[in-house]
Coordinates of C-alpha atoms in Angstrom, one line a residue:
X1 CA 176.4 55.2 198.1
X2 CA 178.0 54.7 201.7
X3 CA 178.1 57.8 203.5
X4 CA 180.4 56.5 206.3
X5 CA 183.1 55.9 203.7
X6 CA 182.9 59.6 202.5
X7 CA 182.5 62.9 204.3
X8 CA 179.1 64.5 204.3
X9 CA 180.8 67.7 202.6
X10 CA 182.1 65.2 199.8
X11 CA 178.5 63.6 199.3
X12 CA 177.0 67.3 199.3
X13 CA 179.2 68.4 196.3
X14 CA 178.4 65.2 194.6
X15 CA 174.6 65.4 195.1
X16 CA 173.9 69.1 195.2
X17 CA 173.5 69.9 191.6
X18 CA 171.4 67.1 190.7
X19 CA 169.5 64.4 192.3
X20 CA 166.0 62.8 192.0
X21 CA 164.8 64.7 195.0
X22 CA 165.0 68.2 193.8
X23 CA 162.2 70.3 192.7
X24 CA 163.2 73.4 190.7
X25 CA 161.2 76.0 189.4
X26 CA 162.0 79.4 187.8
X27 CA 162.4 82.3 190.0
X28 CA 161.7 80.2 193.0
X29 CA 164.0 78.5 195.6
X30 CA 164.9 74.8 195.1
X31 CA 162.8 72.5 197.1
X32 CA 163.5 69.0 197.9
X33 CA 161.2 65.9 198.7
X34 CA 164.0 63.7 200.5
X35 CA 163.0 61.9 203.5
X36 CA 164.0 63.5 207.0
X37 CA 164.2 67.0 205.5
X38 CA 162.4 69.1 208.0
X39 CA 162.0 72.4 205.9
X40 CA 161.9 70.7 202.2
X41 CA 164.4 73.0 201.2
X42 CA 167.5 71.9 199.2
X43 CA 170.2 72.8 201.4
X44 CA 173.0 70.8 203.3
X45 CA 171.9 71.8 206.8
X46 CA 168.3 70.1 206.3
X47 CA 169.3 67.4 203.9
X48 CA 168.4 63.8 205.1
X49 CA 170.8 62.2 202.7
X50 CA 174.4 63.6 203.5
X51 CA 174.3 64.1 207.5
X52 CA 174.8 61.4 209.8
X53 CA 172.3 62.4 212.1
X54 CA 169.0 63.2 210.7
X55 CA 165.7 64.0 212.3
X56 CA 162.5 63.8 210.7
X57 CA 158.5 64.6 211.7
X58 CA 156.0 62.6 209.9
X59 CA 152.2 62.0 210.5
X60 CA 151.3 58.7 212.0
X61 CA 149.7 56.1 209.6
X62 CA 146.3 56.3 211.5
X63 CA 146.1 60.1 211.2
X64 CA 146.3 60.6 215.2
X65 CA 149.8 61.8 216.4
X66 CA 153.2 62.1 214.9
X67 CA 156.3 59.8 214.3
X68 CA 159.8 61.2 215.3
X69 CA 162.3 59.6 213.0
X70 CA 165.8 59.6 214.0
X71 CA 169.0 58.3 212.2
X72 CA 171.4 56.1 214.1
X73 CA 174.8 56.9 212.8
X74 CA 176.4 53.7 213.5
X75 CA 174.3 51.6 211.2
X76 CA 175.0 52.9 208.1
X77 CA 175.7 49.6 206.3
X78 CA 172.3 48.3 207.6
X79 CA 169.5 50.2 205.9
X80 CA 166.9 48.2 208.0
X81 CA 168.3 49.3 211.2
X82 CA 169.3 52.7 210.3
X83 CA 166.2 54.7 211.3
X84 CA 164.7 54.9 214.8
X85 CA 160.9 55.6 215.0
X86 CA 159.2 56.8 217.9
X87 CA 155.2 57.1 217.6
X88 CA 154.0 60.0 219.8
X89 CA 150.1 59.8 220.1
X90 CA 149.6 61.5 223.3
X91 CA 148.1 65.1 223.6
X92 CA 150.1 67.9 221.7
X93 CA 151.7 69.2 224.8
X94 CA 153.3 66.1 225.9
X95 CA 154.1 65.2 222.2
X96 CA 156.0 68.4 221.8
X97 CA 157.8 68.0 225.1
X98 CA 159.0 64.5 224.3
X99 CA 160.2 66.1 221.0
X100 CA 162.1 68.7 222.9
X101 CA 163.6 66.2 225.0
X102 CA 164.8 64.0 222.5
X103 CA 166.5 66.6 220.5
X104 CA 168.2 68.4 223.3
X105 CA 169.3 65.4 225.5
X106 CA 172.7 66.8 226.4
X107 CA 173.1 68.9 223.3
X108 CA 174.0 65.5 221.3
X109 CA 171.4 65.1 218.9
X110 CA 171.2 68.1 216.3
X111 CA 170.1 70.7 218.9
X112 CA 170.0 73.3 215.8
X113 CA 167.1 71.7 214.3
X114 CA 165.0 71.7 217.4
X115 CA 162.6 74.5 216.8
X116 CA 162.2 73.4 213.0
X117 CA 161.1 70.0 214.2
X118 CA 158.8 71.6 216.8
X119 CA 157.3 73.6 214.3
X120 CA 156.7 70.8 211.8
X121 CA 155.2 68.6 214.8
X122 CA 152.9 71.6 215.7
X123 CA 151.7 72.0 212.3
X124 CA 150.9 68.1 211.7
X125 CA 149.1 68.1 215.0
X126 CA 146.9 71.2 214.2
X127 CA 146.1 69.6 210.8
X128 CA 144.8 66.5 212.6
X129 CA 142.3 68.4 214.7
X130 CA 138.7 67.9 213.5
X131 CA 137.1 71.2 211.8
X132 CA 134.2 72.3 213.9
X133 CA 131.7 74.1 211.6
X134 CA 130.8 77.4 212.5
X135 CA 127.1 78.1 213.5
X136 CA 125.3 80.6 211.3
X137 CA 123.4 83.3 212.9
X138 CA 120.0 84.0 211.7
X139 CA 119.0 87.4 210.6
X140 CA 118.1 90.1 213.3
X141 CA 114.2 90.7 213.6
X142 CA 113.4 94.4 213.2

């Protein structure tokens, strides 16, 4: 499987009906567990396998911050150099701004996936916040 030898459309036609990342259920949408699929839906637009430029947002390994994963189109034959990972561990506002800047830098890198990436990063950052237990109020005196 070498994506640069075949077009993305041909790759999609080959893997769209059957691949190891698909999760099918009755009366439900088909989901996908492939890497760099922002919405986890089985569609060509969000596929991390067939597109030359892909974007992924993952939680950081230490549980603080997110990792922005982009795919370099020119290193298709070198899997170790294919993905570029950026760890973003500052506060949420600066993290989301750096994702925004990376995605829309001159409209070159999949600008249509910007809002989806921001929503996923925001959900990951919200899940990493500590849960503060609410204080229970005592009974009122009569």
